[in-house]
Amino acid sequence: MECSTGFVVFAWMVIGWEAFLLLMALFEPALRYKIAQFESPALDSEAFLRTIEALTDAQVNHASLLTVHTNGEHFYEAELEAIGKARRSINLEAYIFQKGEVTRRFVSALAERARAGVRVNVVLDAIGSLSTTKSHLKELLEAGGRVQFYHPLSWRSAARINNRSHRELLVIDGETGFIGGAGFADHWLHSKKKRKRWRDTMIQVEGEVVCNLQATFAENWLESSGEVIFGEEYFPFCENKGQSKAMVINSAPSVGGSTRARILFQAMVSAAEKCIYITSPYFLPDSSLVKELVRAVQRGVELKIIVPGKKSDHALTRSSSRRLYGELLKAGAQIHEYQPSMIHAKILIVDDLWSIAGSTNFDNRSFGLNDEVNVAARDPELAARLTQDFAADLAESKQMSLESWRHRSILERLNEVLGWALERQQ
């Protein structure tokens, strides 16, 4: 009885805190971010590369290999294969690690490597992976693997309940990494009833860039466990594997209200000269980013955006997103709603040259509250490969016209009002 009473008290404390944050956000004036520049350096210039490197506190790696894995049947198999080959260390960080067939396979694969003497460290977000308990991880823990939950729920952590680790990454031996939008759950692999499996993308990285991805994992492992990972088991000398100029850019609220992710995305949009292709599951840009996108269209940049259709996993978020379409459609942007299933990929392609893939959504939660990680690459081959996927997704999407947007229903407009409050508190 005492335990249940304590839980109820804690639940009401959390609700009260969230209500307070909501009210504060509704009446707090939002910052209007903008790019201050005389003239943007060309996207293919060393000046632009150095500017992004400096602004995001990232390191450009000049010899990296990046491989695209489209959808769960491909990226899960690639990840499991890499885990099976691990000799020294495996580090995994995930927002979503949901009980089911997929996580059972990964727990077993990680446990097998742990029994073989490989160091296995896992960081799971305490809210995103709420359904995962120590019993679900028993095989891994008994094999010697170590698991930490990021910002677990307690009265002591109520002030940071909104800060989640939204990162999805896997690093093997400090030599091979995976980064993208997909967590670990059955809906990325199997269709259910009338719901087709989710559409998503992961990028496999090799070469110099993996060292920076490992360092990103090290941040939240330190915060969760109090331990600094160090040594050749985690940071070996990485051989040159490719020609991509790539950088891993992590962001967190501690960097400031305007995170590195925002700087990266807004700078890319402001520098675009030919085309911008965006795939985002939760497209809720604030007025600053909307204006940046509109300015891009006005200077002749082709802007195409793919977002979820009716099979979105968050109907209210979709309604909130649709509220923002008007200004973009009037400017001449194209907005397409993906029809077959929930699209969860988070991709930005600029001028057939730059690509960004990772965990960041086009919303204020990703730009201001969550811990995120992205890989940004200046590589026309990678951009071409991701554009192939974009074109395939476009073919299975329905284009939203300005006329149909203007004739959306009263119910949808009411949902947009609710969504506005949600958007502000993010």
Coordinates of C-alpha atoms in Angstrom, one line a residue:
M1 CA 0.0 0.0 0.0
E2 CA 2.8 2.4 0.9
C3 CA 4.5 1.7 -2.4
S4 CA 1.4 2.3 -4.4
T5 CA 0.7 5.5 -2.5
G6 CA 4.2 6.7 -3.1
F7 CA 3.8 6.0 -6.8
V8 CA 0.6 8.0 -7.0
V9 CA 2.2 11.0 -5.2
F10 CA 5.2 10.8 -7.6
A11 CA 2.8 10.6 -10.6
W12 CA 1.0 13.7 -9.5
M13 CA 4.3 15.5 -9.0
V14 CA 5.3 14.7 -12.5
I15 CA 1.9 15.8 -13.9
G16 CA 2.1 19.1 -11.9
W17 CA 5.7 19.7 -13.2
E18 CA 4.7 19.0 -16.8
A19 CA 1.7 21.4 -16.4
F20 CA 4.0 24.1 -15.1
L21 CA 6.4 23.6 -18.0
L22 CA 3.5 23.8 -20.4
L23 CA 2.1 27.1 -18.9
M24 CA 5.6 28.6 -18.9
A25 CA 6.2 27.6 -22.5
L26 CA 2.8 29.0 -23.7
F27 CA 3.6 32.5 -22.4
E28 CA 7.4 32.6 -22.9
P29 CA 8.3 34.5 -26.0
A30 CA 10.1 32.1 -28.4
L31 CA 13.5 33.1 -29.8
R32 CA 13.7 33.8 -33.5
Y33 CA 16.8 32.1 -34.7
K34 CA 18.4 33.4 -37.9
I35 CA 21.6 33.0 -39.9
A36 CA 23.7 36.2 -39.7
Q37 CA 25.9 36.4 -42.8
F38 CA 27.2 38.6 -45.5
E39 CA 27.5 35.8 -48.0
S40 CA 27.3 32.1 -47.3
P41 CA 30.4 30.2 -48.5
A42 CA 29.7 27.6 -51.2
L43 CA 28.7 24.2 -50.0
D44 CA 31.6 22.6 -51.8
S45 CA 34.2 24.9 -50.4
E46 CA 36.7 24.3 -47.6
A47 CA 35.4 27.5 -46.0
F48 CA 31.9 26.0 -45.6
L49 CA 33.5 22.7 -44.2
R50 CA 35.5 24.7 -41.7
T51 CA 32.5 26.8 -40.7
I52 CA 30.3 23.8 -39.9
E53 CA 33.2 22.2 -38.1
A54 CA 33.7 25.2 -35.9
L55 CA 30.1 26.0 -35.2
T56 CA 29.1 22.4 -34.3
D57 CA 32.4 21.7 -32.4
A58 CA 32.8 18.6 -34.7
Q59 CA 35.8 17.1 -36.4
V60 CA 35.9 16.6 -40.2
N61 CA 37.1 13.1 -41.0
H62 CA 38.5 12.9 -44.5
A63 CA 38.6 9.2 -45.1
S64 CA 35.4 7.5 -44.1
L65 CA 33.1 4.9 -45.7
L66 CA 29.4 5.3 -45.4
T67 CA 26.9 2.6 -46.4
V68 CA 23.1 3.0 -46.6
H69 CA 20.8 0.3 -45.1
T70 CA 17.1 0.8 -46.0
N71 CA 14.5 -0.7 -43.7
G72 CA 14.7 -3.2 -40.8
E73 CA 15.2 -6.3 -42.8
H74 CA 18.5 -4.9 -44.0
F75 CA 19.9 -2.8 -41.2
Y76 CA 19.0 -5.3 -38.4
E77 CA 20.8 -8.0 -40.3
A78 CA 23.8 -5.8 -40.9
E79 CA 24.0 -4.8 -37.2
L80 CA 23.6 -8.4 -36.0
E81 CA 26.4 -9.5 -38.4
A82 CA 28.7 -6.8 -37.1
I83 CA 27.9 -7.7 -33.5
G84 CA 28.8 -11.4 -34.3
K85 CA 32.2 -10.3 -35.5
A86 CA 33.0 -8.2 -32.4
R87 CA 36.4 -9.0 -30.8
R88 CA 36.9 -6.2 -28.2
S89 CA 33.9 -4.0 -27.5
I90 CA 30.3 -3.3 -28.3
N91 CA 28.5 -0.1 -27.3
L92 CA 24.8 0.5 -28.0
E93 CA 22.7 3.5 -27.2
A94 CA 19.0 3.6 -28.0
Y95 CA 15.9 5.6 -27.3
I96 CA 13.6 2.7 -28.2
F97 CA 14.4 -0.8 -27.1
Q98 CA 11.1 -2.5 -27.0
K99 CA 10.3 -6.0 -25.8
G100 CA 9.7 -8.4 -28.7
E101 CA 11.4 -10.6 -31.2
V102 CA 13.9 -8.0 -32.4
T103 CA 15.3 -7.2 -29.0
R104 CA 15.4 -10.9 -28.0
R105 CA 17.6 -11.5 -31.0
F106 CA 19.9 -8.5 -30.1
V107 CA 20.0 -9.5 -26.4
S108 CA 21.1 -13.0 -27.4
A109 CA 23.7 -11.8 -29.8
L110 CA 25.1 -9.3 -27.3
A111 CA 25.1 -12.0 -24.6
E112 CA 27.0 -14.4 -26.8
R113 CA 29.7 -11.9 -27.4
A114 CA 29.9 -10.9 -23.7
R115 CA 30.4 -14.6 -22.8
A116 CA 33.3 -14.6 -25.3
G117 CA 35.0 -11.8 -23.4
V118 CA 33.8 -8.8 -25.4
R119 CA 33.0 -5.7 -23.4
V120 CA 29.3 -4.9 -23.9
N121 CA 27.9 -1.6 -22.7
V122 CA 24.3 -0.5 -23.3
V123 CA 22.5 2.8 -22.6
L124 CA 18.8 2.9 -22.9
D125 CA 16.5 5.9 -22.4
A126 CA 14.4 5.3 -19.3
I127 CA 11.2 6.6 -21.0
G128 CA 11.7 5.5 -24.6
S129 CA 12.5 2.0 -23.4
L130 CA 10.0 2.0 -20.5
S131 CA 8.7 -1.5 -21.4
T132 CA 12.2 -3.0 -21.1
T133 CA 13.0 -4.3 -17.7
K134 CA 16.1 -6.0 -16.2
S135 CA 14.3 -9.4 -16.6
H136 CA 14.1 -8.8 -20.3
L137 CA 17.9 -8.2 -20.3
K138 CA 18.7 -11.1 -17.9
E139 CA 20.6 -13.2 -20.4
L140 CA 22.9 -10.2 -21.3
L141 CA 23.4 -9.2 -17.7
E142 CA 24.3 -12.7 -16.6
A143 CA 26.8 -13.0 -19.4
G144 CA 28.6 -9.9 -18.1
G145 CA 27.1 -7.2 -20.2
R146 CA 26.4 -3.9 -18.6
V147 CA 23.2 -1.9 -19.0
Q148 CA 22.4 1.7 -17.8
F149 CA 19.1 3.6 -18.1
Y150 CA 19.5 7.2 -19.1
H151 CA 17.7 9.7 -16.7
P152 CA 15.6 7.1 -14.9
L153 CA 12.3 8.4 -13.4
S154 CA 12.6 9.6 -9.8
W155 CA 11.7 12.6 -7.8
R156 CA 15.4 13.7 -7.9
S157 CA 15.3 13.8 -11.7
A158 CA 12.0 15.6 -12.2
A159 CA 13.7 18.8 -13.4
R160 CA 15.3 16.9 -16.3
I161 CA 12.4 14.6 -17.2
N162 CA 12.1 16.4 -20.6
N163 CA 15.7 15.7 -21.5
R164 CA 15.8 12.3 -23.2
S165 CA 18.5 10.5 -25.1
H166 CA 17.0 10.2 -28.5
R167 CA 20.2 8.8 -30.0
E168 CA 20.2 5.5 -31.9
L169 CA 23.7 4.2 -32.4
L170 CA 25.8 1.1 -32.3
V171 CA 29.7 0.9 -32.3
I172 CA 31.6 -2.3 -32.8
D173 CA 35.3 -2.5 -31.7
G174 CA 35.6 1.2 -32.3
E175 CA 35.9 0.4 -36.0
T176 CA 32.3 0.0 -37.3
G177 CA 29.3 2.1 -36.4
F178 CA 25.6 2.4 -37.2
I179 CA 23.7 5.7 -36.9
G180 CA 20.2 6.7 -37.9
G181 CA 16.6 6.9 -36.9
A182 CA 15.7 3.4 -36.0
G183 CA 15.6 1.9 -32.5
F184 CA 15.0 -1.8 -31.7
A185 CA 11.4 -2.9 -32.0
D186 CA 9.3 -5.3 -34.0
H187 CA 7.4 -2.6 -35.9
W188 CA 10.6 -1.8 -37.8
L189 CA 10.7 -5.4 -39.1
H190 CA 7.2 -6.9 -39.2
S191 CA 3.9 -5.8 -40.5
K192 CA 0.9 -6.1 -38.1
K193 CA -2.7 -6.6 -39.2
K194 CA -3.2 -3.7 -41.6
R195 CA 0.0 -1.9 -40.5
K196 CA 3.0 -2.4 -42.7
R197 CA 6.5 -2.3 -41.1
W198 CA 7.9 1.2 -40.6
R199 CA 10.1 2.8 -43.3
D200 CA 13.5 3.8 -41.9
T201 CA 17.2 4.3 -42.7
M202 CA 20.4 3.5 -40.9
I203 CA 23.9 4.5 -42.1
Q204 CA 26.8 2.1 -41.5
V205 CA 30.1 4.1 -40.9
E206 CA 33.7 2.9 -41.1
G207 CA 37.0 4.7 -40.9
E208 CA 38.0 7.8 -39.0
V209 CA 34.5 9.0 -38.3
V210 CA 33.8 6.0 -36.0
C211 CA 36.0 7.5 -33.3
N212 CA 33.7 10.5 -33.0
L213 CA 30.6 8.2 -32.8
Q214 CA 32.3 6.3 -30.0
A215 CA 33.0 9.5 -28.2
T216 CA 29.3 10.4 -28.5
F217 CA 28.4 7.1 -26.7
A218 CA 31.0 7.8 -24.1
E219 CA 29.2 11.0 -23.0
N220 CA 26.0 9.3 -21.9
W221 CA 27.8 6.2 -20.6
L222 CA 29.7 8.6 -18.4
E223 CA 26.5 10.4 -17.3
S224 CA 24.7 7.1 -16.7
S225 CA 27.4 5.0 -15.1
G226 CA 30.1 7.4 -13.9
E227 CA 32.7 5.6 -15.9
V228 CA 34.9 6.9 -18.7
I229 CA 35.5 4.4 -21.4
F230 CA 39.2 4.6 -22.5
G231 CA 41.9 2.6 -24.3
E232 CA 42.4 0.7 -27.5
E233 CA 39.4 -1.6 -26.9
Y234 CA 37.2 1.4 -27.6
F235 CA 39.5 3.8 -29.5
P236 CA 41.8 1.8 -31.8
F237 CA 43.7 3.4 -34.7
C238 CA 41.1 3.5 -37.6
E239 CA 42.4 2.8 -41.1
N240 CA 41.2 5.0 -44.0
K241 CA 38.2 3.3 -45.5
G242 CA 36.7 5.7 -48.0
Q243 CA 36.7 9.2 -49.5
S244 CA 33.7 10.8 -47.6
K245 CA 34.4 14.0 -45.8
A246 CA 32.1 13.2 -42.8
M247 CA 31.6 14.4 -39.3
V248 CA 29.6 13.2 -36.3
I249 CA 27.6 16.0 -34.7
N250 CA 26.1 15.3 -31.3
S251 CA 23.9 17.8 -29.5
A252 CA 22.4 18.2 -26.1
P253 CA 20.6 20.9 -24.2
S254 CA 23.7 21.7 -22.2
V255 CA 25.2 23.2 -25.3
G256 CA 22.5 25.9 -25.1
G257 CA 18.9 26.5 -26.2
S258 CA 20.1 26.6 -29.8
T259 CA 21.8 23.2 -30.1
R260 CA 24.4 22.0 -32.6
A261 CA 21.6 20.2 -34.4
R262 CA 19.8 23.4 -35.1
I263 CA 22.9 25.1 -36.2
L264 CA 23.7 22.3 -38.6
F265 CA 20.2 22.1 -40.1
Q266 CA 19.6 25.8 -40.4
A267 CA 23.1 26.5 -41.8
M268 CA 22.6 23.8 -44.5
V269 CA 19.2 25.2 -45.5
S270 CA 20.5 28.8 -45.7
A271 CA 23.4 27.8 -47.9
A272 CA 21.4 25.6 -50.4
E273 CA 21.5 26.8 -54.0
K274 CA 19.8 24.0 -56.0
C275 CA 17.7 21.6 -54.0
I276 CA 16.7 20.6 -50.4
Y277 CA 15.1 17.1 -49.8
I278 CA 13.8 16.5 -46.3
T279 CA 12.3 13.3 -44.9
S280 CA 11.0 13.7 -41.4
P281 CA 8.6 11.7 -39.3
Y282 CA 7.7 14.6 -37.0
F283 CA 7.9 17.8 -39.1
L284 CA 7.3 20.7 -36.7
P285 CA 9.8 23.4 -37.6
D286 CA 9.4 26.7 -35.6
S287 CA 8.8 30.0 -37.4
S288 CA 12.6 30.6 -37.7
L289 CA 13.1 27.4 -39.7
V290 CA 9.9 27.9 -41.7
K291 CA 11.2 31.3 -42.8
E292 CA 14.6 29.9 -43.6
L293 CA 12.9 27.2 -45.8
V294 CA 10.7 29.9 -47.5
R295 CA 13.7 32.0 -48.2
A296 CA 15.4 29.1 -49.9
V297 CA 12.4 28.5 -52.2
Q298 CA 12.2 32.3 -53.0
R299 CA 15.8 32.2 -54.2
G300 CA 15.1 29.3 -56.6
V301 CA 15.9 26.3 -54.5
E302 CA 13.7 23.2 -55.1
L303 CA 12.2 22.1 -51.8
K304 CA 10.6 18.7 -51.4
I305 CA 9.5 17.3 -48.1
I306 CA 8.2 13.8 -47.2
V307 CA 6.2 13.4 -44.0
P308 CA 3.9 10.6 -42.7
G309 CA 0.4 10.3 -44.1
K310 CA -2.6 8.9 -42.2
K311 CA -0.5 6.0 -40.9
S312 CA 1.5 8.3 -38.7
D313 CA 2.0 6.9 -35.2
H314 CA 1.2 10.3 -33.7
A315 CA -2.1 11.7 -35.1
L316 CA -1.9 14.9 -33.1
T317 CA 1.6 15.6 -34.2
R318 CA 0.6 15.1 -37.8
S319 CA -2.2 17.6 -37.4
S320 CA 0.2 20.0 -35.8
S321 CA 2.6 19.5 -38.7
R322 CA -0.2 20.2 -41.2
R323 CA -0.9 23.6 -39.7
L324 CA 2.5 24.7 -40.9
Y325 CA 2.1 23.6 -44.5
G326 CA 0.4 26.8 -45.7
E327 CA 3.3 29.2 -45.7
L328 CA 5.6 26.6 -47.3
L329 CA 3.0 25.6 -50.0
K330 CA 2.3 29.3 -50.8
A331 CA 6.0 29.8 -51.4
G332 CA 6.2 26.9 -53.8
A333 CA 7.5 24.0 -51.7
Q334 CA 6.3 20.5 -52.4
I335 CA 5.0 18.5 -49.4
H336 CA 4.3 14.8 -49.9
E337 CA 2.6 12.4 -47.4
Y338 CA 3.9 8.9 -47.4
Q339 CA 1.1 6.4 -47.8
P340 CA 2.2 2.7 -47.2
S341 CA 3.2 2.9 -43.6
M342 CA 4.8 5.1 -40.9
I343 CA 7.9 6.8 -42.3
H344 CA 10.5 7.3 -39.6
A345 CA 13.6 8.1 -41.6
K346 CA 15.4 11.4 -40.7
I347 CA 17.3 12.6 -43.8
L348 CA 18.3 15.9 -45.2
I349 CA 19.9 16.1 -48.7
V350 CA 21.2 19.5 -50.0
D351 CA 22.4 20.3 -53.5
D352 CA 23.1 16.6 -54.4
L353 CA 26.3 17.0 -52.3
W354 CA 25.6 17.1 -48.5
S355 CA 23.6 14.5 -46.6
I356 CA 22.6 14.4 -43.0
A357 CA 21.2 11.3 -41.3
G358 CA 20.7 10.5 -37.7
S359 CA 18.2 10.8 -34.8
T360 CA 17.2 14.5 -35.2
N361 CA 13.6 15.3 -36.1
F362 CA 12.6 18.7 -37.7
D363 CA 11.1 19.9 -34.4
N364 CA 11.9 21.8 -31.3
R365 CA 12.3 18.7 -29.1
S366 CA 15.2 17.6 -31.2
F367 CA 16.6 21.1 -31.6
G368 CA 16.3 22.1 -27.9
L369 CA 15.6 19.3 -25.5
N370 CA 16.9 15.9 -26.5
D371 CA 20.3 14.4 -26.8
E372 CA 20.8 13.7 -30.5
V373 CA 23.4 12.5 -32.9
N374 CA 23.8 12.9 -36.7
V375 CA 26.4 12.2 -39.4
A376 CA 26.8 14.9 -41.9
A377 CA 28.8 14.0 -45.1
R378 CA 30.0 15.9 -48.1
D379 CA 29.8 13.0 -50.5
P380 CA 27.9 13.1 -53.9
E381 CA 27.8 9.3 -54.0
L382 CA 26.1 9.1 -50.6
A383 CA 23.7 11.9 -51.6
A384 CA 22.8 10.1 -54.8
R385 CA 22.2 6.8 -52.9
L386 CA 19.9 8.6 -50.4
T387 CA 18.2 10.5 -53.3
Q388 CA 17.3 7.1 -54.8
D389 CA 15.4 6.2 -51.6
F390 CA 13.8 9.6 -51.5
A391 CA 12.6 9.2 -55.1
A392 CA 11.2 5.7 -54.3
D393 CA 9.4 7.2 -51.2
L394 CA 8.1 10.1 -53.3
A395 CA 6.5 7.6 -55.7
E396 CA 4.5 6.1 -52.8
S397 CA 3.5 9.5 -51.4
K398 CA 0.5 11.8 -52.0
Q399 CA 1.3 15.4 -52.8
M400 CA -0.5 18.0 -50.7
S401 CA -1.9 20.9 -52.7
L402 CA -2.5 24.4 -51.3
E403 CA -6.2 24.0 -52.2
S404 CA -6.6 20.8 -50.2
W405 CA -4.7 22.3 -47.3
R406 CA -7.1 25.2 -47.3
H407 CA -10.1 22.9 -47.2
R408 CA -9.0 20.7 -44.2
S409 CA -11.8 19.9 -41.8
I410 CA -12.9 21.7 -38.6
L411 CA -11.9 18.8 -36.5
E412 CA -8.4 18.9 -37.9
R413 CA -8.1 22.6 -37.3
L414 CA -9.1 22.0 -33.6
N415 CA -6.5 19.3 -33.3
E416 CA -4.0 21.8 -34.7
V417 CA -4.8 24.2 -31.8
L418 CA -4.0 21.4 -29.3
G419 CA -0.9 20.6 -31.3
W420 CA 0.2 24.2 -31.1
A421 CA 0.4 23.9 -27.3
L422 CA 2.3 20.7 -27.6
E423 CA 4.7 22.3 -30.1
R424 CA 5.4 25.3 -27.8
Q425 CA 6.2 23.1 -24.7
Q426 CA 8.7 21.1 -26.8

